mmCIF file of C-alpha atoms in Angstrom:
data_model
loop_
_atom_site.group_PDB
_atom_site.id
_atom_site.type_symbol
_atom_site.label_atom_id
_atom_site.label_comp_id
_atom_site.label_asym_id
_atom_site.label_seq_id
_atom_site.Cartn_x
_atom_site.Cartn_y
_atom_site.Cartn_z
ATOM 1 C CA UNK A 16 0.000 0.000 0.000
ATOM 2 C CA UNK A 17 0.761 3.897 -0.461
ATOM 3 C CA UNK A 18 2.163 5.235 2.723
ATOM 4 C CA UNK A 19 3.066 8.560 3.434
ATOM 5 C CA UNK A 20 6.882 7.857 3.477
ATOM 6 C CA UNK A 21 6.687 7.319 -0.172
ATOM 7 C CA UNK A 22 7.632 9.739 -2.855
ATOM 8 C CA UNK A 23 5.417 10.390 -5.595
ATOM 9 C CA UNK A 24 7.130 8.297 -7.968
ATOM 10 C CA UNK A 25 6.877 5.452 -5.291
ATOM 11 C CA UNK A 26 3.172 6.178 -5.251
ATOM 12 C CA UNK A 27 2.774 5.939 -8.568
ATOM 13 C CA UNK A 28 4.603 2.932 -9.248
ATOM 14 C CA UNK A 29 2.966 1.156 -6.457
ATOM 15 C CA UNK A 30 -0.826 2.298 -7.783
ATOM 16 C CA UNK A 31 0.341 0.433 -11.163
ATOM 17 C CA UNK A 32 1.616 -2.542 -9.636
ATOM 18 C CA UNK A 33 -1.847 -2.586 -8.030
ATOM 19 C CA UNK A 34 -3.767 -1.358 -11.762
ATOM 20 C CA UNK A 35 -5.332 1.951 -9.945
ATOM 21 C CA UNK A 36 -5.421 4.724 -12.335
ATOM 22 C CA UNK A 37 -5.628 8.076 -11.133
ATOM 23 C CA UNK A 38 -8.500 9.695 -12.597
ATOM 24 C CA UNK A 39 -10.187 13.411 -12.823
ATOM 25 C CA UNK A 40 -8.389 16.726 -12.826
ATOM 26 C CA UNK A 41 -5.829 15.228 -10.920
ATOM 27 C CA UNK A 42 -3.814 13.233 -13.598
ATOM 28 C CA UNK A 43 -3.590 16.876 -15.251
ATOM 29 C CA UNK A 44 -1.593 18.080 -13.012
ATOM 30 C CA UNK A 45 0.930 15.115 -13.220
ATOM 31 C CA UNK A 46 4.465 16.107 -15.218
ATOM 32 C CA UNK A 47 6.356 13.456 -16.489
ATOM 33 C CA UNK A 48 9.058 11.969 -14.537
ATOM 34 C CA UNK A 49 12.564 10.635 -14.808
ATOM 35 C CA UNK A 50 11.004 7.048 -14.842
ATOM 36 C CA UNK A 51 9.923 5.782 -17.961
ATOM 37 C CA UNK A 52 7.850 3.491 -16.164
ATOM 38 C CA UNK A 53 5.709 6.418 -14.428
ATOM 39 C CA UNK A 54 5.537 8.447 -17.608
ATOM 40 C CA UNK A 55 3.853 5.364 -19.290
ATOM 41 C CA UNK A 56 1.547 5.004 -15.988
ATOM 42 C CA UNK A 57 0.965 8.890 -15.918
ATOM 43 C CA UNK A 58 -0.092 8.581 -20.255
ATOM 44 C CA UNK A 59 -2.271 5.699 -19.153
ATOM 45 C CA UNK A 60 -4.263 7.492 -17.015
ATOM 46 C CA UNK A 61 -4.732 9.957 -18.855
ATOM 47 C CA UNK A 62 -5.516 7.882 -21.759
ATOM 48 C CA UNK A 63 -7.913 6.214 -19.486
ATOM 49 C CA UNK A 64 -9.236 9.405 -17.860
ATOM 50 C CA UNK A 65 -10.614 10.747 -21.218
ATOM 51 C CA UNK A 66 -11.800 7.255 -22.803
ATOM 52 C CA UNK A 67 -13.920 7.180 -19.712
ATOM 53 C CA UNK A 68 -14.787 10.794 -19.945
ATOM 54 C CA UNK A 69 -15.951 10.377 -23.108
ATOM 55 C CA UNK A 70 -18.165 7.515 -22.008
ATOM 56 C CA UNK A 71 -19.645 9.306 -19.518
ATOM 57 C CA UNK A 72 -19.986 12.207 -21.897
ATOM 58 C CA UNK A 73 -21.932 10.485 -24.461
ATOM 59 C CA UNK A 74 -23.864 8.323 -21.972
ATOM 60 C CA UNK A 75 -25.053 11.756 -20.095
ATOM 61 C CA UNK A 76 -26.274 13.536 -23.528
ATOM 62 C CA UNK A 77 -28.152 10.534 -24.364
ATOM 63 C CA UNK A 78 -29.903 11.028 -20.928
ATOM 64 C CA UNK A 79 -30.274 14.381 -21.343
ATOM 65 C CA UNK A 80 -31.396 13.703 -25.026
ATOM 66 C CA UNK A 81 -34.237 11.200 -24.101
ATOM 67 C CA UNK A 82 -35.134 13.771 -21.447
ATOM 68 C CA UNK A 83 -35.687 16.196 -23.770
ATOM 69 C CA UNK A 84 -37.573 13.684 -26.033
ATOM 70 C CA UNK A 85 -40.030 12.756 -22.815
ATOM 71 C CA UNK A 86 -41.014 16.081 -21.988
ATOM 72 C CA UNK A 87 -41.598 16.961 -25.752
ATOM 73 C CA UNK A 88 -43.931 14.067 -25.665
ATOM 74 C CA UNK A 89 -45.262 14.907 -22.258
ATOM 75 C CA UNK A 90 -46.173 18.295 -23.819
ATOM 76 C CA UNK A 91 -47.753 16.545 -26.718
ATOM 77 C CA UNK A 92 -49.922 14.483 -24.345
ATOM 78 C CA UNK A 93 -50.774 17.154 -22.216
ATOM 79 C CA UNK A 94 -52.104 19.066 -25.721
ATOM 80 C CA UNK A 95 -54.005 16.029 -27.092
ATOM 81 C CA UNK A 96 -55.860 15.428 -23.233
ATOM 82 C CA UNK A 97 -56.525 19.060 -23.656
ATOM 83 C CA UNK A 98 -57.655 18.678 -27.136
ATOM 84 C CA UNK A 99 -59.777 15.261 -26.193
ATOM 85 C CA UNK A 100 -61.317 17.203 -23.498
ATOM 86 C CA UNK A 101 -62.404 19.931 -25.715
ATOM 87 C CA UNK A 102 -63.523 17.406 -28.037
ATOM 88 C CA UNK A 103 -65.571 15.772 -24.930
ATOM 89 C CA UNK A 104 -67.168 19.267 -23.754
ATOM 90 C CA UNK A 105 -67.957 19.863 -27.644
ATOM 91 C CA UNK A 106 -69.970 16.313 -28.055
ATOM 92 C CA UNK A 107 -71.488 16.812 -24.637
ATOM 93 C CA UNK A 108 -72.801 20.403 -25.595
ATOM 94 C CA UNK A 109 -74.395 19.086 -28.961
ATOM 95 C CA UNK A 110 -75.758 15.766 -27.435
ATOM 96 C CA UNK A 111 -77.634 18.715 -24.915
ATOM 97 C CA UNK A 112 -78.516 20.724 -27.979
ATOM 98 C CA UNK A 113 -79.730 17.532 -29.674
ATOM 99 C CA UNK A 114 -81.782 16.403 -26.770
ATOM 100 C CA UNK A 115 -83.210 19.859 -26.478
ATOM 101 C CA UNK A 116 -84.555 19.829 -29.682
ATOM 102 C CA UNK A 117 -85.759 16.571 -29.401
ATOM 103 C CA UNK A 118 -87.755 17.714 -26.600
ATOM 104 C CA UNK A 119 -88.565 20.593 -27.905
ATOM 105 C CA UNK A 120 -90.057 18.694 -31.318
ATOM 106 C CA UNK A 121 -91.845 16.565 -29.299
ATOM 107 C CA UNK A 122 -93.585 18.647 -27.735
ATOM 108 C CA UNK A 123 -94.743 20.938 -30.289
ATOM 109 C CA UNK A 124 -95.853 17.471 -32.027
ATOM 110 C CA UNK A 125 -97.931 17.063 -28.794
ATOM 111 C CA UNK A 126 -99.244 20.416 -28.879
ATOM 112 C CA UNK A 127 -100.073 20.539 -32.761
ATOM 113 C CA UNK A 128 -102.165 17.303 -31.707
ATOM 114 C CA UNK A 129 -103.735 19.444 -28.939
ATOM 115 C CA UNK A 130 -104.742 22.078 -30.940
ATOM 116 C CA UNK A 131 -106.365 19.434 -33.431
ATOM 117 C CA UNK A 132 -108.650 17.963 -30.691
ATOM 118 C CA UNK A 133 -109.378 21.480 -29.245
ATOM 119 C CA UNK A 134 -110.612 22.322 -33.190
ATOM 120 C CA UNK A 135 -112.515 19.238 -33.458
ATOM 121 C CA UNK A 136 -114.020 19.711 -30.120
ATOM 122 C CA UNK A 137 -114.982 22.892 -30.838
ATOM 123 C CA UNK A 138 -116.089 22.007 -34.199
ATOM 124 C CA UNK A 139 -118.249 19.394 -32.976
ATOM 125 C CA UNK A 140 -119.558 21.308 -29.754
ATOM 126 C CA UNK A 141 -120.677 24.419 -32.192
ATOM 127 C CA UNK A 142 -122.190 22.192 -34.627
ATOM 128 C CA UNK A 143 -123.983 20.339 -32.009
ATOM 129 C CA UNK A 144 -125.198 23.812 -30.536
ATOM 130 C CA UNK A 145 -125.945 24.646 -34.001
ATOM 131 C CA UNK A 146 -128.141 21.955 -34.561
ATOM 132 C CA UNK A 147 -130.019 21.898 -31.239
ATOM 133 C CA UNK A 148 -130.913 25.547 -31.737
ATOM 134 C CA UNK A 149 -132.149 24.843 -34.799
ATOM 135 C CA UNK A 150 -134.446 21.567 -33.931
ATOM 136 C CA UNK A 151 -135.404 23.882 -31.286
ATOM 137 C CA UNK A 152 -136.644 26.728 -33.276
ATOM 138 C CA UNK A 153 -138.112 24.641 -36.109
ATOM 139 C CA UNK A 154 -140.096 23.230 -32.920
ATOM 140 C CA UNK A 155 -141.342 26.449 -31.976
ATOM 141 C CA UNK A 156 -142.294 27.743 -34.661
ATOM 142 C CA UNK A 157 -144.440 24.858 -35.777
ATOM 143 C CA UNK A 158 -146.154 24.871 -32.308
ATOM 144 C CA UNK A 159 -144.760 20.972 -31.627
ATOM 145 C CA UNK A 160 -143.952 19.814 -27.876
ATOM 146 C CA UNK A 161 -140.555 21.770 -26.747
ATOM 147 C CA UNK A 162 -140.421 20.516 -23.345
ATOM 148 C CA UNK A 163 -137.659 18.203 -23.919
ATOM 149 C CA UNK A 164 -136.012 20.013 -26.310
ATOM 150 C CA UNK A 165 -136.451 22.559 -24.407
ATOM 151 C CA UNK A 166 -134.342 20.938 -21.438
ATOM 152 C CA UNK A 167 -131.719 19.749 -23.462
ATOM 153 C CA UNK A 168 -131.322 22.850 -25.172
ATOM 154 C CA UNK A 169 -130.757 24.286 -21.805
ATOM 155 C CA UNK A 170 -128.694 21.750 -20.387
ATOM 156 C CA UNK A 171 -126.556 21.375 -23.916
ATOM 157 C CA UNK A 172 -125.840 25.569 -23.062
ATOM 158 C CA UNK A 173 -125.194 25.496 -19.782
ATOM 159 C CA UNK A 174 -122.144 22.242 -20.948
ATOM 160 C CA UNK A 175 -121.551 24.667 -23.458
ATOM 161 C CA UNK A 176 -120.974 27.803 -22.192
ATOM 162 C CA UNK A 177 -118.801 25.683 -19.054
ATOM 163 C CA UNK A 178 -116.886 23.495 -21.635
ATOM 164 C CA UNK A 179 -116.241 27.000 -23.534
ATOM 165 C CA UNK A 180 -113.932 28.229 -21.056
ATOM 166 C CA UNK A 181 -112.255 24.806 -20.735
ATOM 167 C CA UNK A 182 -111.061 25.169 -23.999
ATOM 168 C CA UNK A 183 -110.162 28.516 -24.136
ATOM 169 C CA UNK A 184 -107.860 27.940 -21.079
ATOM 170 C CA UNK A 185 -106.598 24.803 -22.966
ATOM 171 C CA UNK A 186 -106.300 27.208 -26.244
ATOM 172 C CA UNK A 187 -104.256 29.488 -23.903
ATOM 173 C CA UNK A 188 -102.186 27.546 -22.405
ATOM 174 C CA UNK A 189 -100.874 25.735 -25.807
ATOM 175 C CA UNK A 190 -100.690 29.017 -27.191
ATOM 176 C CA UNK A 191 -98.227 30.387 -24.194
ATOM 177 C CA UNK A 192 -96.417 26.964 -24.412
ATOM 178 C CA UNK A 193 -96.051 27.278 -28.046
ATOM 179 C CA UNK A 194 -94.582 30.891 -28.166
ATOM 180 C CA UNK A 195 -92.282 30.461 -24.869
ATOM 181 C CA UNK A 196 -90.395 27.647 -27.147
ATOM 182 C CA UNK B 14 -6.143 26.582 -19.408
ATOM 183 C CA UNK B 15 -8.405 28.550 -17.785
ATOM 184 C CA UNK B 16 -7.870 28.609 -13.175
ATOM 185 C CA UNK B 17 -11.368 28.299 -12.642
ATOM 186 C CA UNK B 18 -14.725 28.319 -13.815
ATOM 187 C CA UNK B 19 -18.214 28.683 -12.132
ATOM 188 C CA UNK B 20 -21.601 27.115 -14.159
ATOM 189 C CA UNK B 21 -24.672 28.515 -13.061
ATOM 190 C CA UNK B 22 -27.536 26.623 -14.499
ATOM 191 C CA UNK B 23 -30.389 24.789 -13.499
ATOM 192 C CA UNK B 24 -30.200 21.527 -15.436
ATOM 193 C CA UNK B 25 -27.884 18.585 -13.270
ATOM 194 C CA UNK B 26 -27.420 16.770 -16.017
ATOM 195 C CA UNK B 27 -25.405 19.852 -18.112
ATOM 196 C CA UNK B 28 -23.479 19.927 -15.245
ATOM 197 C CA UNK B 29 -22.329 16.678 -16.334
ATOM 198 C CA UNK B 30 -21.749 17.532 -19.649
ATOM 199 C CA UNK B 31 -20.388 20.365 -18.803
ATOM 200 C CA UNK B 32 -17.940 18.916 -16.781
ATOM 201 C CA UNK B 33 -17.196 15.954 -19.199
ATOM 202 C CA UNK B 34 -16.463 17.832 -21.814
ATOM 203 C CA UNK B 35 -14.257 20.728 -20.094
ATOM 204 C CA UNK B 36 -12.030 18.068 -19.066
ATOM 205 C CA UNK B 37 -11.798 16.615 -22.215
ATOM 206 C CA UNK B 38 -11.175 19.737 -24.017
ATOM 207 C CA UNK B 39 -8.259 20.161 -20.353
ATOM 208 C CA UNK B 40 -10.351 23.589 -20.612
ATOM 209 C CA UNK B 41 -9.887 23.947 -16.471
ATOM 210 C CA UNK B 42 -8.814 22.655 -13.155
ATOM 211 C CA UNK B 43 -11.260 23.879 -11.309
ATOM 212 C CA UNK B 44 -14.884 23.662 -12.002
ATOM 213 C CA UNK B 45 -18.554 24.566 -9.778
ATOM 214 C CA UNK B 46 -21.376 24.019 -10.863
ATOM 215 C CA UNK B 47 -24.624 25.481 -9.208
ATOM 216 C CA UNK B 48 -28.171 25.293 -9.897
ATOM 217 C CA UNK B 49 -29.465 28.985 -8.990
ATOM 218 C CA UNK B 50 -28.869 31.955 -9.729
ATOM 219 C CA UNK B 51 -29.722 32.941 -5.833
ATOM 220 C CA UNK B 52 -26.735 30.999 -4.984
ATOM 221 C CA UNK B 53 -24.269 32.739 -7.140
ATOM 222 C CA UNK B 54 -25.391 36.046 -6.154
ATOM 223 C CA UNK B 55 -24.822 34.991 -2.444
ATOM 224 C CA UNK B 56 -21.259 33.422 -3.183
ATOM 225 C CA UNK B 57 -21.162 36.851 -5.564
ATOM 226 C CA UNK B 58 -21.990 39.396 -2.572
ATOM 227 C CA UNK B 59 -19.874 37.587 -0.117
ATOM 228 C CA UNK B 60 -16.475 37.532 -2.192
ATOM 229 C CA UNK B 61 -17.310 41.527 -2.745
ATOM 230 C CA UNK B 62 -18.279 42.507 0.651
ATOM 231 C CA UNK B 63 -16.090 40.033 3.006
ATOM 232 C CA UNK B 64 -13.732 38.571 0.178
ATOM 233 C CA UNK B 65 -11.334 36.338 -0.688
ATOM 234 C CA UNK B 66 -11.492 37.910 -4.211
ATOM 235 C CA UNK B 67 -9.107 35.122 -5.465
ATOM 236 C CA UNK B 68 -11.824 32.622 -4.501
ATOM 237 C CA UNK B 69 -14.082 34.471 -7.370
ATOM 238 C CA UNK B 70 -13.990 31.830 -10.671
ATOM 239 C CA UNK B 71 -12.251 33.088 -13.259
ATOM 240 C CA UNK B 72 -14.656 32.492 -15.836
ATOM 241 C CA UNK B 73 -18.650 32.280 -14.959
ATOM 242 C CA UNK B 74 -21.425 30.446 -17.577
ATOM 243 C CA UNK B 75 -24.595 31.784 -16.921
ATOM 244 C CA UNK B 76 -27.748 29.809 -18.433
ATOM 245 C CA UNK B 77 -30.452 32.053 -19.407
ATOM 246 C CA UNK B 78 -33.280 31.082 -17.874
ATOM 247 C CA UNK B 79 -32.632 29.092 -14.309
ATOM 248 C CA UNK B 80 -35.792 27.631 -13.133
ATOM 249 C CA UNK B 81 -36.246 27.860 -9.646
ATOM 250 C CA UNK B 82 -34.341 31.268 -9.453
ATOM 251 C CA UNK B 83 -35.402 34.613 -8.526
ATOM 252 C CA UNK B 84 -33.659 36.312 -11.680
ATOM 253 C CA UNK B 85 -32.419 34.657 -14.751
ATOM 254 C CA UNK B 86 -29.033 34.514 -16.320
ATOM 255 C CA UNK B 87 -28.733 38.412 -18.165
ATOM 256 C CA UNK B 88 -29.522 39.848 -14.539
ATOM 257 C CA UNK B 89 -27.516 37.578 -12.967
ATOM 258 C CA UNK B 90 -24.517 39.235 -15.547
ATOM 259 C CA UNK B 91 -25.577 42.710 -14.873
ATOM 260 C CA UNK B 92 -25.267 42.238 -11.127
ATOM 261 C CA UNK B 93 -21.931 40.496 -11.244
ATOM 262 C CA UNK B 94 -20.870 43.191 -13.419
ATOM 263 C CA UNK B 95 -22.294 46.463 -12.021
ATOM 264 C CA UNK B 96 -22.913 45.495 -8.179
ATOM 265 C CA UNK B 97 -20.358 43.196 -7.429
ATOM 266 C CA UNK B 98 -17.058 44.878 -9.003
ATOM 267 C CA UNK B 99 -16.961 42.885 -12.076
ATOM 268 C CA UNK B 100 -13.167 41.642 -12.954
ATOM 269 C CA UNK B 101 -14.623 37.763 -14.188
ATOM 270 C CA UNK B 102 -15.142 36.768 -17.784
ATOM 271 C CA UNK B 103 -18.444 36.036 -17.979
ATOM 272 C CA UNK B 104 -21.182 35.229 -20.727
ATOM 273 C CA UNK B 105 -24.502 33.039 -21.628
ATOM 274 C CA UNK B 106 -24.289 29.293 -21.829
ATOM 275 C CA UNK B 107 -28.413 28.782 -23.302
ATOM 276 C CA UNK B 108 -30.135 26.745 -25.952
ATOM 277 C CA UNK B 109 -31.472 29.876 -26.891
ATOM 278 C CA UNK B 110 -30.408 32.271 -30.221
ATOM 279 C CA UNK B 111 -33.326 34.847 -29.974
ATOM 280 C CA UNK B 112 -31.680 38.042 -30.889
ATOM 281 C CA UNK B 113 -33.374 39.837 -28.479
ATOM 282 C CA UNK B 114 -32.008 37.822 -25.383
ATOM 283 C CA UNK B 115 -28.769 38.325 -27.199
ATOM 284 C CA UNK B 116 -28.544 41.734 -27.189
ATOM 285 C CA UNK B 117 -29.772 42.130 -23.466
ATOM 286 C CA UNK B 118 -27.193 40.213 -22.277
ATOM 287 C CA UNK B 119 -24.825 42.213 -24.721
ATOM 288 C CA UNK B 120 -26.188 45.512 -23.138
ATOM 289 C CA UNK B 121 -25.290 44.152 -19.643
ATOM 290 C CA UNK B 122 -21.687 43.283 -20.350
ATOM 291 C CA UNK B 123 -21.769 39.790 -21.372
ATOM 292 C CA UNK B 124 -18.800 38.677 -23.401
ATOM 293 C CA UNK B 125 -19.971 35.707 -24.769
ATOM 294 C CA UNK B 126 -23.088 33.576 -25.894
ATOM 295 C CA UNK B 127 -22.786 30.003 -26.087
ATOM 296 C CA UNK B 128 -25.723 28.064 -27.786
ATOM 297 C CA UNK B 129 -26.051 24.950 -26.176
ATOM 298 C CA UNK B 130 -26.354 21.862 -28.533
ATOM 299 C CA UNK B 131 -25.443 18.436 -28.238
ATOM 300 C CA UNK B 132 -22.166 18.941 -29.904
ATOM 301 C CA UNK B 133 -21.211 21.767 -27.058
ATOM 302 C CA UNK B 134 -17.178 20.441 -27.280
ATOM 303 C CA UNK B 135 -16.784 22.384 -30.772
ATOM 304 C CA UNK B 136 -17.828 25.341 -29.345
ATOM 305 C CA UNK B 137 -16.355 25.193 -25.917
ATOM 306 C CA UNK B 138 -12.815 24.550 -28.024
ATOM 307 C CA UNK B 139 -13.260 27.782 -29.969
ATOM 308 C CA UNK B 140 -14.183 30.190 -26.526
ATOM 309 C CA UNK B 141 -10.904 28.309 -25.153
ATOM 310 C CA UNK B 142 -8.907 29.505 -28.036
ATOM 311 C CA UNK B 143 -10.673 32.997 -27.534
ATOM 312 C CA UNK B 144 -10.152 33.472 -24.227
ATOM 313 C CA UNK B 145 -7.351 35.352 -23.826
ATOM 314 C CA UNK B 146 -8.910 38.076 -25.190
ATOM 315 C CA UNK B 147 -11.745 37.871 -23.288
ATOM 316 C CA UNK B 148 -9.739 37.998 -20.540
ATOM 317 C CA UNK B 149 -8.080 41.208 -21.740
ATOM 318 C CA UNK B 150 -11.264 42.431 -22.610
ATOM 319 C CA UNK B 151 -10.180 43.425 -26.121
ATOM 320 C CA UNK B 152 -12.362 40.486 -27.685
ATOM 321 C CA UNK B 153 -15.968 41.931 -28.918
ATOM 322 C CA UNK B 154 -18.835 39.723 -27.997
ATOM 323 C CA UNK B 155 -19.265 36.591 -29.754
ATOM 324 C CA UNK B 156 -22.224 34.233 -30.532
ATOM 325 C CA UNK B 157 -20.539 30.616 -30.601
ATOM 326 C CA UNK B 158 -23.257 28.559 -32.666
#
């Protein structure tokens, strides 16, 4: 082993017997010496130094070159999750819009049907009204019993006249739902 | 050869580089390497204030932008220069080449600007041959690309 006693020619010979190289900034600051034996250790080293250097060197920019490469790619990920979430928002929003309208044409399919019964009602309620008035006045007027139609003429106004405002109210109500959509 | 140089820049793994390929290139003895410009200015303010002034580097890389810093590389220069007595040769080690950045650090005294590339050993050779005058401040300021 190296001990302090020993010069640095000693040291050196003694790290070669042993197959240490010196490495780092330290073998630069070794001069030759009047050994040739320690100037072919001291070359070796250096020799060594900068094949493992180099090593080092290209191992560390392939690190640093993969490193770069993942957080390119991390950026590109973090753009198409952005993108695929804007995509997700945007399909959500016209699925609502789609379902709105869906709604909203059903509906007004409902409330066309409405209005069709509510004309057919009314058609059918005016013609019957119609028609009873006008048994009842042909009754009259050629002096034949009234007394029953009489009482249903009565009773067919007093539905009609109750039913009337049924329907408007219906009529207005379709008509408000119809206009707010 | 150049006594000593200081790296400021936030990236470990250019430190290694750095390093690997200053001692190839025998470009130093002495290298730091730190990862903030905070840190600099500390060692920076101390050295003026309380000294040693031989313990300053002889030679200081600055990366442009140091994550993780207060202030990035060009005011890192203009401090060193204009607060803490100058006297080092100092420039911009960056990936960067925006023109801009280039002539901000120029204004602020920087001698140099480095663009960082995976062949950095080229460029590091040429500053080396350079330096003299750099250190004599006769050398204008140079892009190395």
């Amino acid at each position: 082993m190296i001990s302090g006693n020993d010069t640095v020619n000693e040291a050196l010979i003694k790290a070669k017997s042993k197959k240490v190289y010196i490495e780092g900034n330290f073998v630069k600051i070794l001069k030759g010496s009047l050994s040739a034996e320690v100037v072919t250790y001291i070359s070796d080293c250096k020799e060594k130094d900068k094949q493992s250097r180099r090593k080092r060197l290209d191992v560390t920019k392939q690190v640093q070159l993969q490193n770069s490469e993942l957080a390119e790619a991390s950026v590109i990920k973090e753009t198409l999750v952005l993108e695929l979430q804007n995509a997700l928002d945007d399909a959500e929003k016209l699925r609502d819009e789609a379902v709105e309208d869906l709604d909203i044409m059903q509906k007004r399919t409902q409330f066309e049907l409405i209005g069709l019964i509510v004309k057919v009602a009314l058609i059918i309620i005016v013609g019957v009204g119609i028609t009873t008035t006008l048994l009842y006045s042909i009754a009259m007027l050629s002096d034949k019993d009234t007394t029953l139609l009489a009482t249903a003429w009565s009773n067919l106004f007093g539905i009609l006249l109750t039913n009337s405002f049924s329907i408007i109210g219906t009529i207005m109500g379709v008509k408000y739902a119809t206009e707010n959509k | 050869m150049i006594d000593s140089i200081l790296l400021i820049d936030d990236e470990d793994l250019f430190h290694l580089v750095f390093e690997d390929a200053c001692s190839l290139l025998d470009m130093t003895l002495s290298l730091e390497a730190l990862n903030s410009s905070d840190e600099a200015d500390k060692l920076f303010k101390r050295w003026f204030t309380e000294g040693p002034v031989e313990e300053r580097p002889e030679c200081v890389f600055v990366d442009l932008n140091i994550i993780g810093s207060s202030f990035d590389g060009i005011e890192m220069i203009r401090k060193i220069n204009t607060d803490y007595g100058n006297g080092v040769v100092i420039g911009i080690i960056s990936s960067s080449d925006d023109n801009q950045e280039i002539e901000k650090a120029k204004a602020v005294g920087a001698q140099f600007w480095i663009i960082k590339s995976d062949e950095i050993e080229p460029r590091l050779e040429e500053f080396l041959k350079d330096y003299d005058s750099y250190q004599e401040k006769t050398a204008p300021f140079k892009v190395y690309k």
